[in-house]
Amino acid sequence: MTSPEIELKALMLASQDGDGAAHRVLLERLSRHLRAYYKGKLVRIGRGTTEAEDLVQEAVLAIHLQRHTYDPEEPLTPWVYAIARYKLIDFLRRNRASVADVPIDEAHEVTANDDHLGAESSFDVRRLLMRLPEKMRCAIEAVKLDGLSVAEAALRCRISESGVKVNIHRGLKALAALIAQRTQS
């Protein structure tokens, strides 16, 4: 195992044991790794840093909600990159891009764990979403949870397409802040 793998795994195990400080550090470090990963993938298909940042927030949220499913007997980074890969594929599907447009063939991504939220985690996300302003909540639910396009979400939420994008971006940041608050308790 590499040194970053050892450090990240130690933080994940402490996080699973309820160490809020370790959990915050883990999410911060993973955010840096995921940001570089998504920027590298998205630049190849002409996508921007805003989309990469949205994907980082989605992946970090999924990691937070699914950390209880991580098996301590396994390496951490393949589990994390499996989640990141699924988030990227979901993004490409939502945006009508082809998965073939992005090379996703790194060996460390092959080990995949199920990224779907369980009932408890889904309820947790819905509870957190209820704390957001209505337009933000509507945009996130429409695009990120219901899989609608930005145009479809704009119609549903009765806001412009750019308003949907801004609300998603700001809403994901607000959700990350809410999660950080909860892990500090």
Tab-separated table of C-alpha atoms in Angstrom:
chain	number	residue	atom	x	y	z
A	1	MET	CA	0.000	0.000	0.000
A	2	THR	CA	1.155	3.520	-0.715
A	3	SER	CA	1.653	6.099	2.013
A	4	PRO	CA	-1.436	8.162	1.039
A	5	GLU	CA	-3.463	4.927	1.064
A	6	ILE	CA	-2.277	4.140	4.592
A	7	GLU	CA	-3.051	7.668	5.846
A	8	LEU	CA	-6.465	7.839	4.171
A	9	LYS	CA	-7.405	4.370	5.399
A	10	ALA	CA	-6.418	5.287	8.975
A	11	LEU	CA	-8.608	8.391	8.732
A	12	MET	CA	-11.517	6.324	7.366
A	13	LEU	CA	-11.238	3.775	10.168
A	14	ALA	CA	-11.172	6.564	12.765
A	15	SER	CA	-14.148	8.137	11.000
A	16	GLN	CA	-16.057	4.870	11.159
A	17	ASP	CA	-15.304	4.786	14.897
A	18	GLY	CA	-16.970	8.185	15.295
A	19	ASP	CA	-13.946	10.508	15.234
A	20	GLY	CA	-15.441	13.713	13.761
A	21	ALA	CA	-12.082	15.451	13.353
A	22	ALA	CA	-10.657	12.492	11.416
A	23	HIS	CA	-13.799	12.441	9.276
A	24	ARG	CA	-13.400	16.136	8.365
A	25	VAL	CA	-9.722	15.649	7.488
A	26	LEU	CA	-10.593	12.561	5.424
A	27	LEU	CA	-13.227	14.434	3.417
A	28	GLU	CA	-10.880	17.397	2.874
A	29	ARG	CA	-8.074	15.155	1.586
A	30	LEU	CA	-10.393	13.097	-0.562
A	31	SER	CA	-11.828	16.315	-1.992
A	32	ARG	CA	-8.362	17.302	-3.235
A	33	HIS	CA	-7.790	13.900	-4.848
A	34	LEU	CA	-11.261	13.838	-6.388
A	35	ARG	CA	-10.942	17.404	-7.699
A	36	ALA	CA	-7.805	16.443	-9.629
A	37	TYR	CA	-9.439	13.215	-10.828
A	38	TYR	CA	-12.588	14.934	-12.138
A	39	LYS	CA	-10.739	17.867	-13.706
A	40	GLY	CA	-8.513	15.414	-15.567
A	41	LYS	CA	-11.489	13.436	-16.847
A	42	LEU	CA	-13.708	16.387	-17.733
A	43	VAL	CA	-11.100	18.486	-19.518
A	44	ARG	CA	-10.805	15.698	-22.103
A	45	ILE	CA	-14.434	16.221	-23.113
A	46	GLY	CA	-14.430	19.999	-22.893
A	47	ARG	CA	-16.169	20.351	-19.523
A	48	GLY	CA	-15.322	22.957	-16.921
A	49	THR	CA	-14.146	23.240	-13.350
A	50	THR	CA	-17.640	24.064	-12.075
A	51	GLU	CA	-18.859	20.656	-13.195
A	52	ALA	CA	-15.787	19.030	-11.631
A	53	GLU	CA	-16.517	20.823	-8.352
A	54	ASP	CA	-20.144	19.643	-8.427
A	55	LEU	CA	-18.936	16.073	-8.923
A	56	VAL	CA	-16.488	16.441	-6.029
A	57	GLN	CA	-19.344	17.542	-3.761
A	58	GLU	CA	-21.553	14.656	-4.931
A	59	ALA	CA	-18.805	12.097	-4.390
A	60	VAL	CA	-17.890	13.481	-0.956
A	61	LEU	CA	-21.554	13.383	0.047
A	62	ALA	CA	-21.814	9.751	-1.118
A	63	ILE	CA	-18.619	8.827	0.745
A	64	HIS	CA	-19.976	10.482	3.895
A	65	LEU	CA	-23.305	8.677	3.639
A	66	GLN	CA	-21.811	5.318	2.688
A	67	ARG	CA	-18.748	5.211	4.936
A	68	HIS	CA	-20.412	2.489	7.009
A	69	THR	CA	-20.289	0.182	3.954
A	70	TYR	CA	-16.505	0.408	3.612
A	71	ASP	CA	-14.836	-2.916	4.487
A	72	PRO	CA	-11.708	-2.250	6.597
A	73	GLU	CA	-10.123	-5.427	5.222
A	74	GLU	CA	-9.977	-3.852	1.748
A	75	PRO	CA	-7.881	-0.931	0.411
A	76	LEU	CA	-9.723	2.401	0.635
A	77	THR	CA	-8.791	4.104	-2.639
A	78	PRO	CA	-10.455	1.543	-4.956
A	79	TRP	CA	-13.673	1.985	-2.927
A	80	VAL	CA	-13.432	5.785	-3.183
A	81	TYR	CA	-12.646	5.756	-6.909
A	82	ALA	CA	-15.496	3.329	-7.569
A	83	ILE	CA	-17.859	5.893	-6.048
A	84	ALA	CA	-16.158	8.674	-8.025
A	85	ARG	CA	-16.452	6.643	-11.226
A	86	TYR	CA	-20.173	5.996	-10.681
A	87	LYS	CA	-20.757	9.696	-10.026
A	88	LEU	CA	-18.922	10.514	-13.264
A	89	ILE	CA	-20.979	7.992	-15.234
A	90	ASP	CA	-24.194	9.399	-13.723
A	91	PHE	CA	-23.067	12.896	-14.708
A	92	LEU	CA	-22.337	11.791	-18.266
A	93	ARG	CA	-25.721	10.098	-18.531
A	94	ARG	CA	-27.528	13.168	-17.201
A	95	ASN	CA	-25.700	15.353	-19.674
A	96	ARG	CA	-26.234	13.037	-22.621
A	97	ALA	CA	-22.520	12.410	-23.000
A	98	SER	CA	-21.127	9.024	-23.851
A	99	VAL	CA	-19.148	7.116	-21.259
A	100	ALA	CA	-16.815	6.230	-24.133
A	101	ASP	CA	-15.847	9.922	-24.276
A	102	VAL	CA	-13.981	9.592	-20.989
A	103	PRO	CA	-11.221	7.057	-20.429
A	104	ILE	CA	-12.125	5.250	-17.218
A	105	ASP	CA	-9.723	2.373	-17.409
A	106	GLU	CA	-7.385	2.865	-14.457
A	107	ALA	CA	-6.826	-0.426	-12.671
A	108	HIS	CA	-7.493	1.006	-9.213
A	109	GLU	CA	-11.064	1.811	-10.276
A	110	VAL	CA	-12.013	-1.738	-11.196
A	111	THR	CA	-12.985	-2.792	-7.670
A	112	ALA	CA	-16.510	-1.495	-7.337
A	113	ASN	CA	-18.764	-1.326	-4.334
A	114	ASP	CA	-22.421	-0.473	-4.658
A	115	ASP	CA	-22.873	3.273	-4.453
A	116	HIS	CA	-26.658	3.306	-4.148
A	117	LEU	CA	-27.973	4.910	-1.025
A	118	GLY	CA	-29.774	2.744	1.474
A	119	ALA	CA	-33.091	3.781	2.960
A	120	GLU	CA	-31.447	5.264	6.041
A	121	SER	CA	-28.953	7.324	4.033
A	122	SER	CA	-31.642	8.418	1.611
A	123	PHE	CA	-33.752	9.626	4.517
A	124	ASP	CA	-30.707	11.460	5.899
A	125	VAL	CA	-30.164	13.248	2.570
A	126	ARG	CA	-33.834	14.221	2.364
A	127	ARG	CA	-33.670	15.629	5.895
A	128	LEU	CA	-30.607	17.677	5.014
A	129	LEU	CA	-32.225	18.891	1.792
A	130	MET	CA	-35.215	20.179	3.771
A	131	ARG	CA	-32.834	22.652	5.438
A	132	LEU	CA	-32.003	24.284	2.086
A	133	PRO	CA	-33.982	27.103	0.453
A	134	GLU	CA	-36.783	25.839	-1.802
A	135	LYS	CA	-35.146	26.685	-5.166
A	136	MET	CA	-31.865	25.000	-4.164
A	137	ARG	CA	-33.687	21.935	-2.892
A	138	CYS	CA	-35.809	21.710	-6.033
A	139	ALA	CA	-32.795	21.990	-8.353
A	140	ILE	CA	-30.768	19.358	-6.473
A	141	GLU	CA	-33.679	16.940	-6.202
A	142	ALA	CA	-34.586	17.330	-9.875
A	143	VAL	CA	-31.081	16.942	-11.348
A	144	LYS	CA	-29.074	14.993	-8.788
A	145	LEU	CA	-31.744	12.708	-7.333
A	146	ASP	CA	-34.380	12.402	-10.061
A	147	GLY	CA	-31.932	12.481	-12.997
A	148	LEU	CA	-33.632	15.271	-14.941
A	149	SER	CA	-31.686	17.435	-17.359
A	150	VAL	CA	-30.977	21.049	-16.413
A	151	ALA	CA	-33.653	22.182	-18.881
A	152	GLU	CA	-36.232	19.825	-17.372
A	153	ALA	CA	-35.283	20.936	-13.860
A	154	ALA	CA	-35.685	24.585	-14.884
A	155	LEU	CA	-39.245	23.875	-15.952
A	156	ARG	CA	-40.034	21.916	-12.789
A	157	CYS	CA	-38.502	24.495	-10.447
A	158	ARG	CA	-39.744	27.502	-12.445
A	159	ILE	CA	-36.288	29.080	-12.690
A	160	SER	CA	-33.808	29.621	-15.523
A	161	GLU	CA	-31.329	26.948	-16.566
A	162	SER	CA	-28.462	29.050	-15.241
A	163	GLY	CA	-30.455	29.421	-12.005
A	164	VAL	CA	-30.643	25.628	-11.752
A	165	LYS	CA	-26.870	25.328	-12.187
A	166	VAL	CA	-26.135	28.044	-9.629
A	167	ASN	CA	-28.605	26.576	-7.131
A	168	ILE	CA	-27.119	23.104	-7.505
A	169	HIS	CA	-23.585	24.388	-7.048
A	170	ARG	CA	-24.468	26.506	-4.010
A	171	GLY	CA	-26.774	23.840	-2.612
A	172	LEU	CA	-24.103	21.136	-2.758
A	173	LYS	CA	-21.706	23.457	-0.937
A	174	ALA	CA	-24.388	24.151	1.678
A	175	LEU	CA	-24.991	20.400	2.091
A	176	ALA	CA	-21.259	19.834	2.571
A	177	ALA	CA	-21.264	22.538	5.267
A	178	LEU	CA	-24.275	20.925	6.975
A	179	ILE	CA	-22.498	17.570	6.942
A	180	ALA	CA	-19.374	19.156	8.395
A	181	GLN	CA	-21.485	20.685	11.189
A	182	ARG	CA	-23.043	17.313	11.973
A	183	THR	CA	-19.653	15.566	12.160
A	184	GLN	CA	-18.357	18.212	14.577
A	185	SER	CA	-21.052	17.305	17.104
